[in-house]
CSV table of C-alpha atoms in Angstrom, one decimal:
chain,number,residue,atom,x,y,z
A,1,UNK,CA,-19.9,250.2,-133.6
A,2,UNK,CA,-22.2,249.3,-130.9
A,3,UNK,CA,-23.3,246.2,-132.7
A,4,UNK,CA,-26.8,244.8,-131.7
A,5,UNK,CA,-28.1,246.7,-128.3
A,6,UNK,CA,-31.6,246.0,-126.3
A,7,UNK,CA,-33.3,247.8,-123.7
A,8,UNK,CA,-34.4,246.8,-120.7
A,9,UNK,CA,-32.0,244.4,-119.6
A,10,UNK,CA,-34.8,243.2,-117.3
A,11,UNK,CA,-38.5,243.9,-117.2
A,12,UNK,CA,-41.3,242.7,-114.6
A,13,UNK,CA,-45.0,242.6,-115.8
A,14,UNK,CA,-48.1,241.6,-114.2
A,15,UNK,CA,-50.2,239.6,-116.2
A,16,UNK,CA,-52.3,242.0,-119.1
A,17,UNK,CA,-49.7,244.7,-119.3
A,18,UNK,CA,-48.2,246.1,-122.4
A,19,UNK,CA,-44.4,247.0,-123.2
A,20,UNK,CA,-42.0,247.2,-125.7
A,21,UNK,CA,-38.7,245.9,-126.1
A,22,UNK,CA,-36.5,247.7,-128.2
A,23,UNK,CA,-33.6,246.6,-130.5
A,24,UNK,CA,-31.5,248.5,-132.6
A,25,UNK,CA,-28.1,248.1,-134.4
A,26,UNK,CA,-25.7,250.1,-136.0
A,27,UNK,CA,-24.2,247.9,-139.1
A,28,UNK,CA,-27.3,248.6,-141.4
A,29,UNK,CA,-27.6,245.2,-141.9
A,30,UNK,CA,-31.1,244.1,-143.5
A,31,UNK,CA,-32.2,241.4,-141.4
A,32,UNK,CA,-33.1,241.4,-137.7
A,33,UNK,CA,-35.4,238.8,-135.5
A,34,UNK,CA,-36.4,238.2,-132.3
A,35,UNK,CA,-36.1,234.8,-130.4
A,36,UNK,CA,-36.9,234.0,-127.1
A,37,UNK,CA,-35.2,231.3,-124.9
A,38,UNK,CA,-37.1,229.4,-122.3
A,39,UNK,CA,-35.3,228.0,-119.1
A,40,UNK,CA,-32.8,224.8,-120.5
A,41,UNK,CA,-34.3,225.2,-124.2
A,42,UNK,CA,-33.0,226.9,-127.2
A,43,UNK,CA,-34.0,229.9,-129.2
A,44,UNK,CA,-37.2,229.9,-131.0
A,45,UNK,CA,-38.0,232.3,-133.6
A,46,UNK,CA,-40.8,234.9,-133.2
A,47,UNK,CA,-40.8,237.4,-135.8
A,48,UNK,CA,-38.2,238.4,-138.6
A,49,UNK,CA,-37.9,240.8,-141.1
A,50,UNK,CA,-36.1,241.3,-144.3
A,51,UNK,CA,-35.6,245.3,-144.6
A,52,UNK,CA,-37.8,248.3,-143.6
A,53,UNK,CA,-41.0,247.8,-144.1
A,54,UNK,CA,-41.3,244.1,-143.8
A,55,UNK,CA,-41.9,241.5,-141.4
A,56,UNK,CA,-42.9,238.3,-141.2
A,57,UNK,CA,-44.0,235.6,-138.3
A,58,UNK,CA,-41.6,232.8,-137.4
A,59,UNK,CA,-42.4,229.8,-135.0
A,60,UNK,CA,-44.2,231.3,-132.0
A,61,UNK,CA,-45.5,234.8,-133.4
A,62,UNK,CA,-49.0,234.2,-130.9
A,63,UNK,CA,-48.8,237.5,-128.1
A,64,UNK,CA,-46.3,239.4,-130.1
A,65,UNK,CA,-46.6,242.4,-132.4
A,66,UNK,CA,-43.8,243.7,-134.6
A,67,UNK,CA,-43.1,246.9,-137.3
A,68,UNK,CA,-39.9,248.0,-138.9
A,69,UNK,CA,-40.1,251.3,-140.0
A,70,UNK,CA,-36.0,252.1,-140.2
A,71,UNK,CA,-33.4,249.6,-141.1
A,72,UNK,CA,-31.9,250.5,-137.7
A,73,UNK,CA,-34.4,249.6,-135.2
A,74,UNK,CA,-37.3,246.1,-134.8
A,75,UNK,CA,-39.3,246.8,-131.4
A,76,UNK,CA,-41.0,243.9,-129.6
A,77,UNK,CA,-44.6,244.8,-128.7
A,78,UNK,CA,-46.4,242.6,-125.9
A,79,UNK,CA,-49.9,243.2,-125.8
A,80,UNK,CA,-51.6,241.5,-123.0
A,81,UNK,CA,-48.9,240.2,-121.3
A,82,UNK,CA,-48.9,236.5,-120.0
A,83,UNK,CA,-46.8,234.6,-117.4
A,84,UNK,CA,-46.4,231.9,-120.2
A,85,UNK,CA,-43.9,235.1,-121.9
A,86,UNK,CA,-41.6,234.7,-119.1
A,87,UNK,CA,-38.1,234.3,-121.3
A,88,UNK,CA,-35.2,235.8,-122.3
A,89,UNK,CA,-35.5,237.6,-125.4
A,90,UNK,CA,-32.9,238.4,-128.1
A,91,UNK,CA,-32.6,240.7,-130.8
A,92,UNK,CA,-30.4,239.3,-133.8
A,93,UNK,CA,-29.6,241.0,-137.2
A,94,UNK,CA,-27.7,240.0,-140.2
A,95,UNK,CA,-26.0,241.3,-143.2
A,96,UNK,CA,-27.6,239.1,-146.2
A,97,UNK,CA,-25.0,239.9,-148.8
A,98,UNK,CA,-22.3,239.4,-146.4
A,99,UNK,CA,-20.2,236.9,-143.6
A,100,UNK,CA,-23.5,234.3,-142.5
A,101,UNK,CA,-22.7,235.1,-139.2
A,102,UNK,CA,-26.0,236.3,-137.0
A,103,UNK,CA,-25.5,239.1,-134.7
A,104,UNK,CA,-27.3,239.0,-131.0
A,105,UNK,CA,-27.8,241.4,-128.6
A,106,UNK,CA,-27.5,240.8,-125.2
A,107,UNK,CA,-31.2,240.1,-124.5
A,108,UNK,CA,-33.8,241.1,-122.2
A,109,UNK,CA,-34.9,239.4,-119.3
A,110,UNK,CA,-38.9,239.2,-118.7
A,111,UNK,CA,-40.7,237.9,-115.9
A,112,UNK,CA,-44.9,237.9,-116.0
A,113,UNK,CA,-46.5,237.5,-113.1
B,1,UNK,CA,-40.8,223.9,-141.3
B,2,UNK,CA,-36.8,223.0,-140.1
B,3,UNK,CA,-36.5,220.7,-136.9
B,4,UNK,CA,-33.0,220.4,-135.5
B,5,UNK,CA,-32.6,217.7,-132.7
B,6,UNK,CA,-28.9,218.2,-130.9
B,7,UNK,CA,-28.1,215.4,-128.2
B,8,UNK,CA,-26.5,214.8,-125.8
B,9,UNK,CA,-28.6,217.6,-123.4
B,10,UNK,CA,-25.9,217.4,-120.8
B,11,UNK,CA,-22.0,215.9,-121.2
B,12,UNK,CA,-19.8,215.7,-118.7
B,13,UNK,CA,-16.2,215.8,-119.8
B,14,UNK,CA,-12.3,215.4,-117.7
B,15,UNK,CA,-10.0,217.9,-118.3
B,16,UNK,CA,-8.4,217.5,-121.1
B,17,UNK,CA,-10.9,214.3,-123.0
B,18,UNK,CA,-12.5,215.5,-125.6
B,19,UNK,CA,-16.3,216.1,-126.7
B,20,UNK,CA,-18.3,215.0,-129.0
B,21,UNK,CA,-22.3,216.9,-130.1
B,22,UNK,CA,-24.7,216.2,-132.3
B,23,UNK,CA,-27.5,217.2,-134.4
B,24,UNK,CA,-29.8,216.3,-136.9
B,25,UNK,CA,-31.3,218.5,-139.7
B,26,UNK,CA,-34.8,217.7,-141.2
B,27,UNK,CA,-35.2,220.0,-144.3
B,28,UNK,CA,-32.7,219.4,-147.2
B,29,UNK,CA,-32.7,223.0,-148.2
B,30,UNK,CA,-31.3,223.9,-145.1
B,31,UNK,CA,-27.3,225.1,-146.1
B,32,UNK,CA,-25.9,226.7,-143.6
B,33,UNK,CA,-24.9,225.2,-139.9
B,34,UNK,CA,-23.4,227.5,-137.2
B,35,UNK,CA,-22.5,226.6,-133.4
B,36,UNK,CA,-23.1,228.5,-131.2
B,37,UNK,CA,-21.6,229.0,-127.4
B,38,UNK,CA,-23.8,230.3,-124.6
B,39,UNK,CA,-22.0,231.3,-121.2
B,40,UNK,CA,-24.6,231.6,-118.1
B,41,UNK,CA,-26.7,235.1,-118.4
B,42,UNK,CA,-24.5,236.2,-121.9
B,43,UNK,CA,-25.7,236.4,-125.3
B,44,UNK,CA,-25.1,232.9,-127.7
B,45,UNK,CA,-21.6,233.6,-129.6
B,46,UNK,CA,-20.2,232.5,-133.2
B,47,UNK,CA,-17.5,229.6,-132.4
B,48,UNK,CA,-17.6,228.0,-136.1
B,49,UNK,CA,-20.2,227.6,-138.7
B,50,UNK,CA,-20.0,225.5,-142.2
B,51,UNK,CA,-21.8,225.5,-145.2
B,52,UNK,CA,-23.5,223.0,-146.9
B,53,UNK,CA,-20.8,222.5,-150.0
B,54,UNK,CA,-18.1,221.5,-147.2
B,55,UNK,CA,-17.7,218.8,-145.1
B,56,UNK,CA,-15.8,219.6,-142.5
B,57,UNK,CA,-14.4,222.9,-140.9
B,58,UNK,CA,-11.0,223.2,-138.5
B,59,UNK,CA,-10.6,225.8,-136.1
B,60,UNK,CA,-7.9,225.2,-133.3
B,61,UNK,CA,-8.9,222.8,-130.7
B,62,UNK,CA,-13.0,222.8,-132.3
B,63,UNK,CA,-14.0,221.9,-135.2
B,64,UNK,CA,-17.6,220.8,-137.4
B,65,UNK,CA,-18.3,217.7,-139.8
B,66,UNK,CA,-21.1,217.4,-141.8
B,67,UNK,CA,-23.3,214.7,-143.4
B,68,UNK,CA,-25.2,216.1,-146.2
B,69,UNK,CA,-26.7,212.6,-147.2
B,70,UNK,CA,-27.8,211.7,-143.4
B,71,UNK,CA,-28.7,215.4,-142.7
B,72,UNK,CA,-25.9,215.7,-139.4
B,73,UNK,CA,-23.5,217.7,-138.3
B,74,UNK,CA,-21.1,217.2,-135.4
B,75,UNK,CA,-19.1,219.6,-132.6
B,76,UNK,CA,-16.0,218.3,-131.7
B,77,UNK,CA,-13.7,219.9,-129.1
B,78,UNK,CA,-10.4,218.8,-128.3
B,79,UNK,CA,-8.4,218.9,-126.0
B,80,UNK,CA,-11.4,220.0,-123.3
B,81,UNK,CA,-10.4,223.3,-120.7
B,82,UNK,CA,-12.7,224.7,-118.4
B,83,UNK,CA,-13.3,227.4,-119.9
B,84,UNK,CA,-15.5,225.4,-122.4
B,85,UNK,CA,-17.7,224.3,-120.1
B,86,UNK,CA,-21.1,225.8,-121.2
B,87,UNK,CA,-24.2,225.8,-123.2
B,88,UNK,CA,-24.0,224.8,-127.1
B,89,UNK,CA,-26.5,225.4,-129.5
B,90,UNK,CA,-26.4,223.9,-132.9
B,91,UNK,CA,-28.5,225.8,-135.8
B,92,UNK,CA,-29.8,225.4,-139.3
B,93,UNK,CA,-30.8,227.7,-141.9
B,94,UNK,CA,-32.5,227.4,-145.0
B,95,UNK,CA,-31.9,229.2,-148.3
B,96,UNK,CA,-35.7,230.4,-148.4
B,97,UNK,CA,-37.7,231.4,-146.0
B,98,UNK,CA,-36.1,234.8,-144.7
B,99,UNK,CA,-33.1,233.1,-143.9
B,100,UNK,CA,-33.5,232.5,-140.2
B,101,UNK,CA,-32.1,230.3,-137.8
B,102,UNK,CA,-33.9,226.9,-136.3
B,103,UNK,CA,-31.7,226.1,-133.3
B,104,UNK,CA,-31.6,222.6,-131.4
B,105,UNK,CA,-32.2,222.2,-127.7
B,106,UNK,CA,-29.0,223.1,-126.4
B,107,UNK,CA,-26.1,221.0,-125.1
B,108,UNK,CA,-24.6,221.4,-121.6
B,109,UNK,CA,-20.7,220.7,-121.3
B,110,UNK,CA,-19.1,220.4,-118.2
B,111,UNK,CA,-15.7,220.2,-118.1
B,112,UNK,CA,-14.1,218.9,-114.8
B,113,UNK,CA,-10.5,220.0,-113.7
């Protein structure tokens, strides 16, 4: 298994652009999030969801779009980028019914200028 | 919504001493508390987790107590190597609320040879 994978590792954007970031994983576990981790702070939630076809917004959801139309893959959609989205972004799923343990990919670096 | 305060930020350890982290939990729902281990540029890894209906966890040289009553939970290393010497993240997650993690700020551990 590949486990949890992201693409781009890294990503420059000038301020206004769009992107995605992409996460999949191959466990076909239920759960997946994104968190983004600011320079000397810990991971803050953005957006989760519970199984295809469900998301939901977690502690800073403001700039960030997200759909889950496959159990396998939760994209990250900026829409106006803005250097204040400079982070490291993770992608993290979870088997529910299984061991508590949260899987993480191993993030994508974003710089706005 | 869950707050997690972990202190020290930064502790500075000989070779060998061991070291002590903290964190404090504000929602009494919250049951399940993992640490987390976060190496410059890597993804945060699973060193031990416990569950609310246990109060404390061994797992070689680390190991977690926790304080249902005063809503804390402790790190404790042994033993200290280099090789520890890193970012630690403690996290809480309640039943409800799609299950996702709140994370504290983040200790860094330096452990001098």
């Amino acid at each position: 298994n590949a486990g949890v994978t992201q693409t781009p590792k890294f990503q420059v954007l000038k301020t206004g652009q769009s992107m995605t970031l992409q996460c999949a994983q191959d466990m076909n576990h239920e759960y997946m999030s994104w968190y983004r981790q600011d320079p000397g702070m810990g991971l803050r939630l953005i957006h989760y969801s519970v199984g295809a076809g469900i998301t939901d917004q977690g502690e800073v959801p403001n700039g960030y779009n997200v759909s889950r139309s496959t159990t396998e893959d939760f994209p990250l959609r900026l829409l106006s980028a803005a250097p204040s989205q400079t982070s490291v972004y993770f992608c993290a799923s979870r088997n529910p019914t299984g061991r508590d343990e949260q899987y993480f990919g191993p993030g994508t670096r974003l710089t706005v200028t | 919504g869950e707050n997690v305060e972990q202190h020290p930020s930064t502790l500075s350890v000989q070779e060998g001493d061991s070291a002590v982290i903290k964190c404090t939990y504000s929602d009494s729902a919250s049951n399940y508390f993992p640490w987390y281990k976060q190496e410059l540029g890597k993804r945060p890894q699973l060193i031990i987790d416990i569950r609310s209906n246990v109060g404390e966890k061994k797992d070689q040289r680390i190991a977690v107590t926790l304080n249902k009553t005063a809503k804390h939970f402790s790190l404790h290393i042994t033993e200290t190597q280099p090789e520890d010497s890193a970012v630690y993240f403690c996290a809480a997650r309640v039943h409800n609320a799609g299950n996702m993690l709140t994370f504290g700020g983040g200790t860094r551990l330096m452990v001098k040879p």
